[in-house]
């Protein structure tokens, strides 16, 4: 058994703390523009100042503060999208797997279709029709998640259905809904948990990519993807504006993926193929 | 084999119909799609003309029939910003995307698959761990940022390669790496894990009993089998390439359909975006059909069933 | 080394080195295989039969077991010491093997013809068309009907019995002197088992190759083998001609195994079973490994491992109490 991945856990906890205590930790207001201080490099470079530890962007906003507030968006979107998308996938997986028959066929056809077409395309379309915002973003990213949850949970349920305790519950006269809720659901929660962890990285990258493409939370709210996008044009003279938030994204995704791999090996090694 | 292709083709048409339906519904989610389809300076005359041509004064099901009918005739609306038929715009940009996607796939195959095989053969030692670390990093790095980092290092700092736009071969290097990294990392991990399974199998033992050389055992007997899971997950990879192209082309100012998608989003050009999504779906379905045929070629159990 | 001996195994030991300790799966196995004979290697599952075979072939699973000592002499040279490339030349050509499970022994993505071609090509490199003629002949030899059409088929289009015939054809296509058959009929239907054994016996008589026949079934030994070696917990405990061992089994374990074979004729009694479990290979007793389950065991049996003793013509046994019935 692999050891507990301490470093990733520490990074995840740090970013969590950043998100929760953002107003206490941020040295500046993330939206306040101080134009006379624009495009200052991080303090350890020439021209940098300890007033802005990680430097400032083209509007003179403090990058560290925006980074800290940006963690809120990343984690909030991840939490909501995993709840909605994961929840829908979990429900569909259980219903399809347990009921079988035509319902299963139809639901699984939908899952196959969802796998064929990248959800990001529909997310972009949603942002244009519904307008940008947290709600749109959560729906969009949920579209990305539900199918893979549904497919794997269904597989688990198919195996569970054959077990004696399910037959026993049927003999006792439990209703279908009751069996699904009290006998099937608790037994797929481990898998669900592993899937949630393995998908946090997917959600964070999706959120950042959508923000980068101008389909995420609208400015001026700081998000990591938007920060990269804003710094992109200044890469030649102010590299830190685009590179620093990208490091944050990569570090967080890397950490949750490593943690997810570890958790999967612990709880549900059969999912290794994913 | 012929029947197999026809069946896949019909399956694809059903999926395409579903996509068109979703796009249609999303366009009407906010009520009147006219506002989404006209420039801000449109006159009342333009409005009535559009309403007539899309049948928007009729009930929903006639609107849908008009939508599908127009689509079948190759009319997916007119771009608000560029005032050109969206289909024409798409096809004028498509070749620019099609010249980088194969290179990204090639990169993933040439680097990812052999690296996965080598990692599997060296399971647990430094080589395996090194390759594993690279793969984990490749999956965790968002490719829009990777593109910017590459530009910073190779264009700004070192000045070796151009930072964007189309041009000679040197213009391809950074976009192809950016687009291909996720795929390479994915291929590597998948090849490694399926190779490990295959290496344990009895037929590999029999191949060795026959006295075949390790080269033949691994690169012929094992790899061909290890490719099967790679092909089953192809849909995921294709989807990733198509969305990856949006970001990559945006970063490198590459005038392909990915960049066109980005422009449609930031300029809120709904007719263009709707057309791009439907046409990209057709593109994805065509690639999937090709892969299905390849899959059937690799795995006779599919071909002959 | 006797002129007639084609394969001589001496003190072969293969261990799994685990974190919890060393698993002595094969622990000092010695036997001779003579030209044209069928030697049965019998024992319960997990006694080290298959691992002995894989050790001889040098095809142990990577990262698992390792052969730590012993000699395997094939025609006089110790093949355990050969470089990997020389060992490859020997495999398939001089020593070959049939695996247990025909469902997984053939590569699912290549045709039967291609898998045979690779094997035949090693013996006689020739144009594909010519090799295919030979492949058809090879399939005919293992009694596969309509071999011309089978050649272009894939494994999943064949039944288990037919696949095992193909595996046999592949294993024998290099005309080896020694063939190891590792429970070749265990995975087959009972009716097909018998056909397969007959086929194997006929091919063995025709070619004069020697077979090391691994099985857990004394009934199959009686049908197939000239001599038999009984294996228990990583060691051979008794070895001798089949008739001799059947009539005068000297080791209590052999006796128990024979008693557990249902008899076709004679009185129908209860089948004998052996009480207890084989010892853990991680923690072997110093004495006879069967002692904990043996009802003849004495203090000496538990204290020291018995020497191998000759007790009749070509009949050896490792037991302190072999004289006791």
Tab-separated table of N, CA, C and O in Angstrom, chain C residues 136-246:
chain	number	residue	atom	x	y	z
C	136	UNK	N	-1.127	-26.269	-42.586
C	136	UNK	CA	-2.303	-27.103	-42.823
C	136	UNK	C	-2.007	-28.543	-42.416
C	136	UNK	O	-2.800	-29.193	-41.720
C	137	UNK	N	-0.815	-29.021	-42.793
C	137	UNK	CA	-0.435	-30.380	-42.431
C	137	UNK	C	-0.363	-30.548	-40.914
C	137	UNK	O	-0.797	-31.560	-40.362
C	138	UNK	N	0.152	-29.513	-40.257
C	138	UNK	CA	0.268	-29.578	-38.797
C	138	UNK	C	-1.107	-29.668	-38.149
C	138	UNK	O	-1.306	-30.414	-37.188
C	139	UNK	N	-2.068	-28.916	-38.692
C	139	UNK	CA	-3.424	-28.962	-38.139
C	139	UNK	C	-4.054	-30.326	-38.398
C	139	UNK	O	-4.790	-30.856	-37.573
C	140	UNK	N	-3.734	-30.884	-39.587
C	140	UNK	CA	-4.288	-32.199	-39.900
C	140	UNK	C	-3.733	-33.234	-38.927
C	140	UNK	O	-4.446	-34.127	-38.482
C	141	UNK	N	-2.466	-33.094	-38.596
C	141	UNK	CA	-1.830	-34.043	-37.684
C	141	UNK	C	-2.514	-34.040	-36.315
C	141	UNK	O	-2.596	-35.057	-35.662
C	142	UNK	N	-3.005	-32.861	-35.880
C	142	UNK	CA	-3.709	-32.844	-34.585
C	142	UNK	C	-5.211	-33.070	-34.782
C	142	UNK	O	-6.019	-32.745	-33.904
C	143	UNK	N	-5.553	-33.642	-35.930
C	143	UNK	CA	-6.918	-34.107	-36.202
C	143	UNK	C	-7.954	-32.986	-36.186
C	143	UNK	O	-9.038	-33.119	-35.623
C	144	UNK	N	-7.581	-31.864	-36.812
C	144	UNK	CA	-8.561	-30.798	-36.970
C	144	UNK	C	-9.186	-30.932	-38.355
C	144	UNK	O	-8.467	-31.004	-39.359
C	145	UNK	N	-10.527	-30.995	-38.394
C	145	UNK	CA	-11.222	-31.167	-39.670
C	145	UNK	C	-11.140	-29.885	-40.489
C	145	UNK	O	-11.102	-28.782	-39.929
C	146	UNK	N	-11.101	-30.023	-41.788
C	146	UNK	CA	-11.051	-28.910	-42.731
C	146	UNK	C	-9.987	-27.878	-42.360
C	146	UNK	O	-10.272	-26.694	-42.182
C	147	UNK	N	-8.736	-28.319	-42.217
C	147	UNK	CA	-7.689	-27.393	-41.770
C	147	UNK	C	-7.478	-26.219	-42.710
C	147	UNK	O	-7.077	-25.142	-42.264
C	148	UNK	N	-7.766	-26.404	-44.013
C	148	UNK	CA	-7.534	-25.310	-44.965
C	148	UNK	C	-8.352	-24.079	-44.603
C	148	UNK	O	-7.901	-22.949	-44.775
C	149	UNK	N	-9.582	-24.313	-44.117
C	149	UNK	CA	-10.416	-23.157	-43.783
C	149	UNK	C	-10.115	-22.649	-42.375
C	149	UNK	O	-10.279	-21.471	-42.076
C	150	UNK	N	-9.629	-23.532	-41.515
C	150	UNK	CA	-9.325	-23.118	-40.135
C	150	UNK	C	-8.156	-22.146	-40.077
C	150	UNK	O	-8.062	-21.320	-39.175
C	151	UNK	N	-7.273	-22.283	-41.052
C	151	UNK	CA	-6.025	-21.539	-41.020
C	151	UNK	C	-6.248	-20.027	-40.993
C	151	UNK	O	-5.492	-19.273	-40.408
C	152	UNK	N	-7.351	-19.591	-41.631
C	152	UNK	CA	-7.583	-18.144	-41.676
C	152	UNK	C	-8.559	-17.703	-40.590
C	152	UNK	O	-9.014	-16.567	-40.593
C	153	UNK	N	-8.868	-18.619	-39.659
C	153	UNK	CA	-9.794	-18.235	-38.593
C	153	UNK	C	-9.057	-17.685	-37.377
C	153	UNK	O	-7.852	-17.856	-37.226
C	154	UNK	N	-9.836	-17.023	-36.519
C	154	UNK	CA	-9.289	-16.481	-35.281
C	154	UNK	C	-9.683	-17.391	-34.121
C	154	UNK	O	-10.689	-18.111	-34.208
C	155	UNK	N	-8.914	-17.342	-33.034
C	155	UNK	CA	-9.186	-18.249	-31.917
C	155	UNK	C	-10.644	-18.213	-31.428
C	155	UNK	O	-11.195	-19.256	-31.079
C	156	UNK	N	-11.259	-17.015	-31.415
C	156	UNK	CA	-12.607	-16.960	-30.834
C	156	UNK	C	-13.628	-17.703	-31.674
C	156	UNK	O	-14.751	-17.897	-31.254
C	157	UNK	N	-13.231	-18.124	-32.884
C	157	UNK	CA	-14.169	-18.856	-33.737
C	157	UNK	C	-14.077	-20.364	-33.519
C	157	UNK	O	-14.706	-21.124	-34.228
C	158	UNK	N	-13.259	-20.790	-32.555
C	158	UNK	CA	-13.075	-22.221	-32.329
C	158	UNK	C	-13.514	-22.627	-30.932
C	158	UNK	O	-13.568	-21.821	-30.021
C	159	UNK	N	-13.794	-23.919	-30.784
C	159	UNK	CA	-14.154	-24.440	-29.468
C	159	UNK	C	-12.886	-24.646	-28.642
C	159	UNK	O	-11.775	-24.648	-29.176
C	160	UNK	N	-13.089	-24.830	-27.335
C	160	UNK	CA	-11.951	-25.011	-26.443
C	160	UNK	C	-11.085	-26.195	-26.827
C	160	UNK	O	-9.852	-26.102	-26.852
C	161	UNK	N	-11.723	-27.310	-27.140
C	161	UNK	CA	-10.970	-28.507	-27.499
C	161	UNK	C	-10.141	-28.281	-28.745
C	161	UNK	O	-8.975	-28.691	-28.837
C	162	UNK	N	-10.744	-27.582	-29.704
C	162	UNK	CA	-10.034	-27.340	-30.951
C	162	UNK	C	-8.858	-26.407	-30.730
C	162	UNK	O	-7.785	-26.596	-31.282
C	163	UNK	N	-9.091	-25.392	-29.876
C	163	UNK	CA	-8.000	-24.464	-29.580
C	163	UNK	C	-6.825	-25.209	-28.959
C	163	UNK	O	-5.675	-24.954	-29.287
C	164	UNK	N	-7.151	-26.169	-28.044
C	164	UNK	CA	-6.067	-26.874	-27.380
C	164	UNK	C	-5.298	-27.738	-28.388
C	164	UNK	O	-4.104	-27.932	-28.258
C	165	UNK	N	-5.995	-28.230	-29.410
C	165	UNK	CA	-5.297	-28.962	-30.470
C	165	UNK	C	-4.357	-28.029	-31.211
C	165	UNK	O	-3.230	-28.399	-31.553
C	166	UNK	N	-4.836	-26.808	-31.481
C	166	UNK	CA	-3.986	-25.833	-32.160
C	166	UNK	C	-2.756	-25.525	-31.307
C	166	UNK	O	-1.631	-25.484	-31.819
C	167	UNK	N	-2.985	-25.346	-29.999
C	167	UNK	CA	-1.860	-25.089	-29.106
C	167	UNK	C	-0.866	-26.241	-29.193
C	167	UNK	O	0.352	-26.036	-29.274
C	168	UNK	N	-1.392	-27.464	-29.230
C	168	UNK	CA	-0.537	-28.636	-29.371
C	168	UNK	C	0.260	-28.590	-30.665
C	168	UNK	O	1.475	-28.815	-30.680
C	169	UNK	N	-0.435	-28.236	-31.755
C	169	UNK	CA	0.234	-28.170	-33.056
C	169	UNK	C	1.346	-27.135	-33.020
C	169	UNK	O	2.445	-27.358	-33.547
C	170	UNK	N	1.064	-25.983	-32.382
C	170	UNK	CA	2.078	-24.927	-32.294
C	170	UNK	C	3.261	-25.407	-31.459
C	170	UNK	O	4.421	-25.270	-31.847
C	171	UNK	N	2.955	-26.025	-30.314
C	171	UNK	CA	4.020	-26.459	-29.413
C	171	UNK	C	4.895	-27.516	-30.082
C	171	UNK	O	6.096	-27.572	-29.846
C	172	UNK	N	4.295	-28.354	-30.929
C	172	UNK	CA	5.058	-29.456	-31.508
C	172	UNK	C	5.627	-29.139	-32.894
C	172	UNK	O	6.317	-29.967	-33.472
C	173	UNK	N	5.323	-27.935	-33.402
C	173	UNK	CA	5.733	-27.645	-34.778
C	173	UNK	C	7.243	-27.544	-34.923
C	173	UNK	O	7.776	-27.685	-36.010
C	174	UNK	N	7.950	-27.303	-33.833
C	174	UNK	CA	9.400	-27.238	-33.917
C	174	UNK	C	10.047	-28.603	-33.745
C	174	UNK	O	11.259	-28.703	-33.640
C	175	UNK	N	9.239	-29.662	-33.702
C	175	UNK	CA	9.711	-31.030	-33.492
C	175	UNK	C	10.642	-31.133	-32.293
C	175	UNK	O	11.800	-31.560	-32.417
C	176	UNK	N	10.161	-30.755	-31.114
C	176	UNK	CA	11.015	-30.780	-29.923
C	176	UNK	C	11.260	-32.213	-29.439
C	176	UNK	O	10.463	-33.098	-29.697
C	177	UNK	N	12.397	-32.392	-28.727
C	177	UNK	CA	12.653	-33.705	-28.130
C	177	UNK	C	11.856	-33.856	-26.852
C	177	UNK	O	11.545	-34.949	-26.428
C	178	UNK	N	11.619	-32.694	-26.205
C	178	UNK	CA	10.947	-32.721	-24.913
C	178	UNK	C	9.720	-31.823	-24.977
C	178	UNK	O	9.792	-30.679	-25.419
C	179	UNK	N	8.587	-32.369	-24.534
C	179	UNK	CA	7.376	-31.564	-24.471
C	179	UNK	C	6.864	-31.591	-23.039
C	179	UNK	O	6.720	-32.661	-22.447
C	180	UNK	N	6.632	-30.402	-22.498
C	180	UNK	CA	6.016	-30.342	-21.177
C	180	UNK	C	4.541	-30.060	-21.382
C	180	UNK	O	4.180	-29.097	-22.049
C	181	UNK	N	3.684	-30.934	-20.868
C	181	UNK	CA	2.246	-30.706	-20.981
C	181	UNK	C	1.713	-30.398	-19.586
C	181	UNK	O	1.685	-31.259	-18.724
C	182	UNK	N	1.342	-29.127	-19.374
C	182	UNK	CA	0.919	-28.699	-18.040
C	182	UNK	C	-0.599	-28.780	-17.931
C	182	UNK	O	-1.303	-27.865	-18.327
C	183	UNK	N	-1.089	-29.877	-17.398
C	183	UNK	CA	-2.524	-30.111	-17.255
C	183	UNK	C	-3.280	-29.728	-18.529
C	183	UNK	O	-4.206	-28.917	-18.487
C	184	UNK	N	-2.927	-30.317	-19.656
C	184	UNK	CA	-3.492	-29.841	-20.924
C	184	UNK	C	-4.984	-30.106	-21.063
C	184	UNK	O	-5.630	-29.502	-21.920
C	185	UNK	N	-5.529	-31.010	-20.243
C	185	UNK	CA	-6.941	-31.347	-20.444
C	185	UNK	C	-7.835	-30.858	-19.309
C	185	UNK	O	-9.040	-31.043	-19.345
C	186	UNK	N	-7.242	-30.203	-18.302
C	186	UNK	CA	-8.028	-29.788	-17.139
C	186	UNK	C	-9.187	-28.868	-17.523
C	186	UNK	O	-10.265	-28.935	-16.952
C	187	UNK	N	-8.931	-27.994	-18.512
C	187	UNK	CA	-9.951	-27.000	-18.848
C	187	UNK	C	-10.950	-27.519	-19.882
C	187	UNK	O	-11.839	-26.801	-20.303
C	188	UNK	N	-10.773	-28.778	-20.321
C	188	UNK	CA	-11.650	-29.300	-21.380
C	188	UNK	C	-12.813	-30.115	-20.816
C	188	UNK	O	-12.749	-30.611	-19.693
C	189	UNK	N	-13.847	-30.285	-21.643
C	189	UNK	CA	-14.957	-31.152	-21.258
C	189	UNK	C	-14.464	-32.590	-21.135
C	189	UNK	O	-13.532	-32.991	-21.826
C	190	UNK	N	-15.125	-33.360	-20.299
C	190	UNK	CA	-14.660	-34.716	-20.011
C	190	UNK	C	-14.531	-35.556	-21.280
C	190	UNK	O	-13.533	-36.247	-21.487
C	191	UNK	N	-15.518	-35.486	-22.175
C	191	UNK	CA	-15.475	-36.316	-23.383
C	191	UNK	C	-14.303	-35.920	-24.271
C	191	UNK	O	-13.684	-36.756	-24.917
C	192	UNK	N	-14.000	-34.641	-24.276
C	192	UNK	CA	-12.923	-34.151	-25.139
C	192	UNK	C	-11.567	-34.462	-24.535
C	192	UNK	O	-10.601	-34.694	-25.253
C	193	UNK	N	-11.512	-34.513	-23.201
C	193	UNK	CA	-10.257	-34.836	-22.512
C	193	UNK	C	-9.663	-36.130	-23.044
C	193	UNK	O	-8.484	-36.194	-23.381
C	194	UNK	N	-10.512	-37.139	-23.143
C	194	UNK	CA	-10.048	-38.460	-23.531
C	194	UNK	C	-9.493	-38.434	-24.949
C	194	UNK	O	-8.420	-38.963	-25.222
C	195	UNK	N	-10.226	-37.772	-25.849
C	195	UNK	CA	-9.752	-37.645	-27.232
C	195	UNK	C	-8.384	-36.991	-27.269
C	195	UNK	O	-7.499	-37.403	-28.003
C	196	UNK	N	-8.242	-35.947	-26.466
C	196	UNK	CA	-7.002	-35.192	-26.492
C	196	UNK	C	-5.845	-36.039	-25.983
C	196	UNK	O	-4.749	-36.007	-26.533
C	197	UNK	N	-6.101	-36.807	-24.926
C	197	UNK	CA	-5.047	-37.658	-24.379
C	197	UNK	C	-4.617	-38.697	-25.405
C	197	UNK	O	-3.427	-38.960	-25.586
C	198	UNK	N	-5.591	-39.277	-26.085
C	198	UNK	CA	-5.274	-40.280	-27.117
C	198	UNK	C	-4.423	-39.662	-28.214
C	198	UNK	O	-3.437	-40.253	-28.662
C	199	UNK	N	-4.824	-38.455	-28.626
C	199	UNK	CA	-4.083	-37.752	-29.674
C	199	UNK	C	-2.634	-37.530	-29.245
C	199	UNK	O	-1.694	-37.792	-29.997
C	200	UNK	N	-2.479	-37.048	-28.021
C	200	UNK	CA	-1.146	-36.742	-27.507
C	200	UNK	C	-0.292	-38.013	-27.472
C	200	UNK	O	0.877	-38.010	-27.872
C	201	UNK	N	-0.909	-39.106	-27.028
C	201	UNK	CA	-0.201	-40.384	-26.926
C	201	UNK	C	0.242	-40.857	-28.324
C	201	UNK	O	1.367	-41.303	-28.511
C	202	UNK	N	-0.686	-40.709	-29.292
C	202	UNK	CA	-0.362	-41.159	-30.653
C	202	UNK	C	0.810	-40.334	-31.222
C	202	UNK	O	1.764	-40.882	-31.776
C	203	UNK	N	0.726	-39.003	-31.047
C	203	UNK	CA	1.788	-38.149	-31.577
C	203	UNK	C	3.117	-38.457	-30.901
C	203	UNK	O	4.168	-38.432	-31.535
C	204	UNK	N	3.043	-38.778	-29.622
C	204	UNK	CA	4.266	-39.080	-28.879
C	204	UNK	C	4.897	-40.356	-29.423
C	204	UNK	O	6.107	-40.422	-29.630
C	205	UNK	N	4.072	-41.368	-29.687
C	205	UNK	CA	4.614	-42.625	-30.223
C	205	UNK	C	5.198	-42.401	-31.615
C	205	UNK	O	6.259	-42.925	-31.937
C	206	UNK	N	4.499	-41.603	-32.428
C	206	UNK	CA	4.970	-41.358	-33.800
C	206	UNK	C	6.300	-40.616	-33.840
C	206	UNK	O	7.195	-40.947	-34.604
C	207	UNK	N	6.426	-39.588	-32.995
C	207	UNK	CA	7.619	-38.740	-33.081
C	207	UNK	C	8.726	-39.203	-32.140
C	207	UNK	O	9.884	-38.814	-32.321
C	208	UNK	N	8.393	-39.952	-31.148
C	208	UNK	CA	9.389	-40.409	-30.198
C	208	UNK	C	9.853	-39.341	-29.229
C	208	UNK	O	10.880	-39.480	-28.576
C	209	UNK	N	9.087	-38.247	-29.120
C	209	UNK	CA	9.494	-37.211	-28.155
C	209	UNK	C	9.165	-37.673	-26.732
C	209	UNK	O	8.323	-38.545	-26.527
C	210	UNK	N	9.878	-37.065	-25.782
C	210	UNK	CA	9.605	-37.370	-24.381
C	210	UNK	C	8.641	-36.330	-23.844
C	210	UNK	O	8.732	-35.160	-24.198
C	211	UNK	N	7.702	-36.774	-23.007
C	211	UNK	CA	6.733	-35.827	-22.453
C	211	UNK	C	6.826	-35.809	-20.936
C	211	UNK	O	6.853	-36.857	-20.291
C	212	UNK	N	6.881	-34.587	-20.406
C	212	UNK	CA	6.705	-34.425	-18.961
C	212	UNK	C	5.258	-34.030	-18.779
C	212	UNK	O	4.843	-32.934	-19.157
C	213	UNK	N	4.448	-34.939	-18.235
C	213	UNK	CA	3.011	-34.731	-18.201
C	213	UNK	C	2.587	-34.336	-16.791
C	213	UNK	O	2.640	-35.129	-15.866
C	214	UNK	N	2.162	-33.081	-16.665
C	214	UNK	CA	1.795	-32.578	-15.338
C	214	UNK	C	0.300	-32.733	-15.132
C	214	UNK	O	-0.488	-32.345	-15.998
C	215	UNK	N	-0.100	-33.309	-14.016
C	215	UNK	CA	-1.528	-33.499	-13.766
C	215	UNK	C	-1.767	-33.644	-12.266
C	215	UNK	O	-0.824	-33.833	-11.486
C	216	UNK	N	-3.009	-33.502	-11.870
C	216	UNK	CA	-3.323	-33.760	-10.469
C	216	UNK	C	-4.129	-35.057	-10.358
C	216	UNK	O	-4.581	-35.438	-9.305
C	217	UNK	N	-4.286	-35.748	-11.519
C	217	UNK	CA	-5.238	-36.836	-11.611
C	217	UNK	C	-4.510	-38.164	-11.850
C	217	UNK	O	-3.944	-38.388	-12.922
C	218	UNK	N	-4.506	-39.041	-10.849
C	218	UNK	CA	-3.812	-40.316	-10.985
C	218	UNK	C	-4.437	-41.188	-12.071
C	218	UNK	O	-3.772	-42.027	-12.678
C	219	UNK	N	-5.732	-40.973	-12.336
C	219	UNK	CA	-6.386	-41.715	-13.403
C	219	UNK	C	-5.736	-41.414	-14.749
C	219	UNK	O	-5.472	-42.306	-15.555
C	220	UNK	N	-5.447	-40.137	-14.988
C	220	UNK	CA	-4.793	-39.726	-16.232
C	220	UNK	C	-3.377	-40.294	-16.289
C	220	UNK	O	-2.909	-40.729	-17.345
C	221	UNK	N	-2.711	-40.335	-15.146
C	221	UNK	CA	-1.357	-40.898	-15.096
C	221	UNK	C	-1.384	-42.348	-15.565
C	221	UNK	O	-0.589	-42.766	-16.407
C	222	UNK	N	-2.341	-43.116	-15.059
C	222	UNK	CA	-2.441	-44.529	-15.408
C	222	UNK	C	-2.622	-44.695	-16.907
C	222	UNK	O	-2.086	-45.609	-17.523
C	223	UNK	N	-3.353	-43.771	-17.518
C	223	UNK	CA	-3.648	-43.872	-18.942
C	223	UNK	C	-2.473	-43.441	-19.814
C	223	UNK	O	-2.230	-44.001	-20.870
C	224	UNK	N	-1.755	-42.404	-19.354
C	224	UNK	CA	-0.785	-41.736	-20.226
C	224	UNK	C	0.672	-42.138	-20.001
C	224	UNK	O	1.470	-42.122	-20.924
C	225	UNK	N	1.038	-42.407	-18.735
C	225	UNK	CA	2.460	-42.322	-18.405
C	225	UNK	C	3.146	-43.676	-18.290
C	225	UNK	O	2.521	-44.697	-18.012
C	226	UNK	N	4.490	-43.629	-18.502
C	226	UNK	CA	5.312	-44.804	-18.272
C	226	UNK	C	5.821	-44.794	-16.839
C	226	UNK	O	5.839	-45.808	-16.165
C	227	UNK	N	6.262	-43.616	-16.430
C	227	UNK	CA	6.735	-43.487	-15.051
C	227	UNK	C	6.014	-42.319	-14.407
C	227	UNK	O	5.426	-41.491	-15.098
C	228	UNK	N	6.064	-42.261	-13.083
C	228	UNK	CA	5.377	-41.180	-12.394
C	228	UNK	C	6.225	-40.646	-11.250
C	228	UNK	O	6.933	-41.409	-10.585
C	229	UNK	N	6.199	-39.309	-11.079
C	229	UNK	CA	6.856	-38.685	-9.937
C	229	UNK	C	5.771	-37.955	-9.140
C	229	UNK	O	4.987	-37.205	-9.714
C	230	UNK	N	5.739	-38.226	-7.851
C	230	UNK	CA	4.710	-37.607	-7.007
C	230	UNK	C	5.322	-36.438	-6.271
C	230	UNK	O	6.390	-36.561	-5.657
C	231	UNK	N	4.671	-35.277	-6.365
C	231	UNK	CA	5.241	-34.070	-5.785
C	231	UNK	C	4.381	-33.610	-4.615
C	231	UNK	O	3.144	-33.655	-4.687
C	232	UNK	N	5.038	-33.194	-3.551
C	232	UNK	CA	4.300	-32.651	-2.414
C	232	UNK	C	5.062	-31.472	-1.823
C	232	UNK	O	6.248	-31.600	-1.494
C	233	UNK	N	4.393	-30.354	-1.705
C	233	UNK	CA	4.960	-29.151	-1.088
C	233	UNK	C	6.362	-28.829	-1.598
C	233	UNK	O	7.286	-28.611	-0.818
C	234	UNK	N	6.516	-28.828	-2.928
C	234	UNK	CA	7.761	-28.368	-3.517
C	234	UNK	C	8.826	-29.435	-3.706
C	234	UNK	O	9.906	-29.139	-4.196
C	235	UNK	N	8.539	-30.698	-3.288
C	235	UNK	CA	9.547	-31.743	-3.467
C	235	UNK	C	8.930	-33.004	-4.051
C	235	UNK	O	7.733	-33.260	-3.861
C	236	UNK	N	9.760	-33.784	-4.729
C	236	UNK	CA	9.277	-35.068	-5.214
C	236	UNK	C	9.438	-36.087	-4.087
C	236	UNK	O	10.523	-36.235	-3.524
C	237	UNK	N	8.335	-36.770	-3.736
C	237	UNK	CA	8.404	-37.680	-2.599
C	237	UNK	C	8.514	-39.144	-3.036
C	237	UNK	O	8.977	-39.984	-2.281
C	238	UNK	N	8.074	-39.426	-4.272
C	238	UNK	CA	8.178	-40.807	-4.739
C	238	UNK	C	8.247	-40.793	-6.249
C	238	UNK	O	7.617	-39.960	-6.898
C	239	UNK	N	9.035	-41.734	-6.798
C	239	UNK	CA	9.161	-41.794	-8.249
C	239	UNK	C	9.371	-43.239	-8.666
C	239	UNK	O	10.139	-43.965	-8.042
C	240	UNK	N	8.688	-43.672	-9.724
C	240	UNK	CA	8.886	-45.043	-10.171
C	240	UNK	C	8.010	-45.359	-11.360
C	240	UNK	O	7.182	-44.533	-11.773
C	241	UNK	N	8.147	-46.549	-11.928
C	241	UNK	CA	7.288	-46.963	-13.030
C	241	UNK	C	5.831	-46.955	-12.588
C	241	UNK	O	5.531	-47.281	-11.421
C	242	UNK	N	4.930	-46.627	-13.498
C	242	UNK	CA	3.539	-46.453	-13.112
C	242	UNK	C	2.949	-47.713	-12.477
C	242	UNK	O	2.349	-47.658	-11.395
C	243	UNK	N	3.185	-48.874	-13.124
C	243	UNK	CA	2.603	-50.116	-12.616
C	243	UNK	C	3.116	-50.406	-11.204
C	243	UNK	O	2.354	-50.748	-10.297
C	244	UNK	N	4.423	-50.213	-11.040
C	244	UNK	CA	5.072	-50.465	-9.749
C	244	UNK	C	4.497	-49.553	-8.660
C	244	UNK	O	4.148	-49.997	-7.570
C	245	UNK	N	4.370	-48.268	-8.986
C	245	UNK	CA	3.876	-47.319	-7.988
C	245	UNK	C	2.417	-47.618	-7.649
C	245	UNK	O	2.000	-47.522	-6.493
C	246	UNK	N	1.662	-48.006	-8.670
C	246	UNK	CA	0.257	-48.321	-8.399
C	246	UNK	C	0.121	-49.559	-7.527
C	246	UNK	O	-0.722	-49.602	-6.630
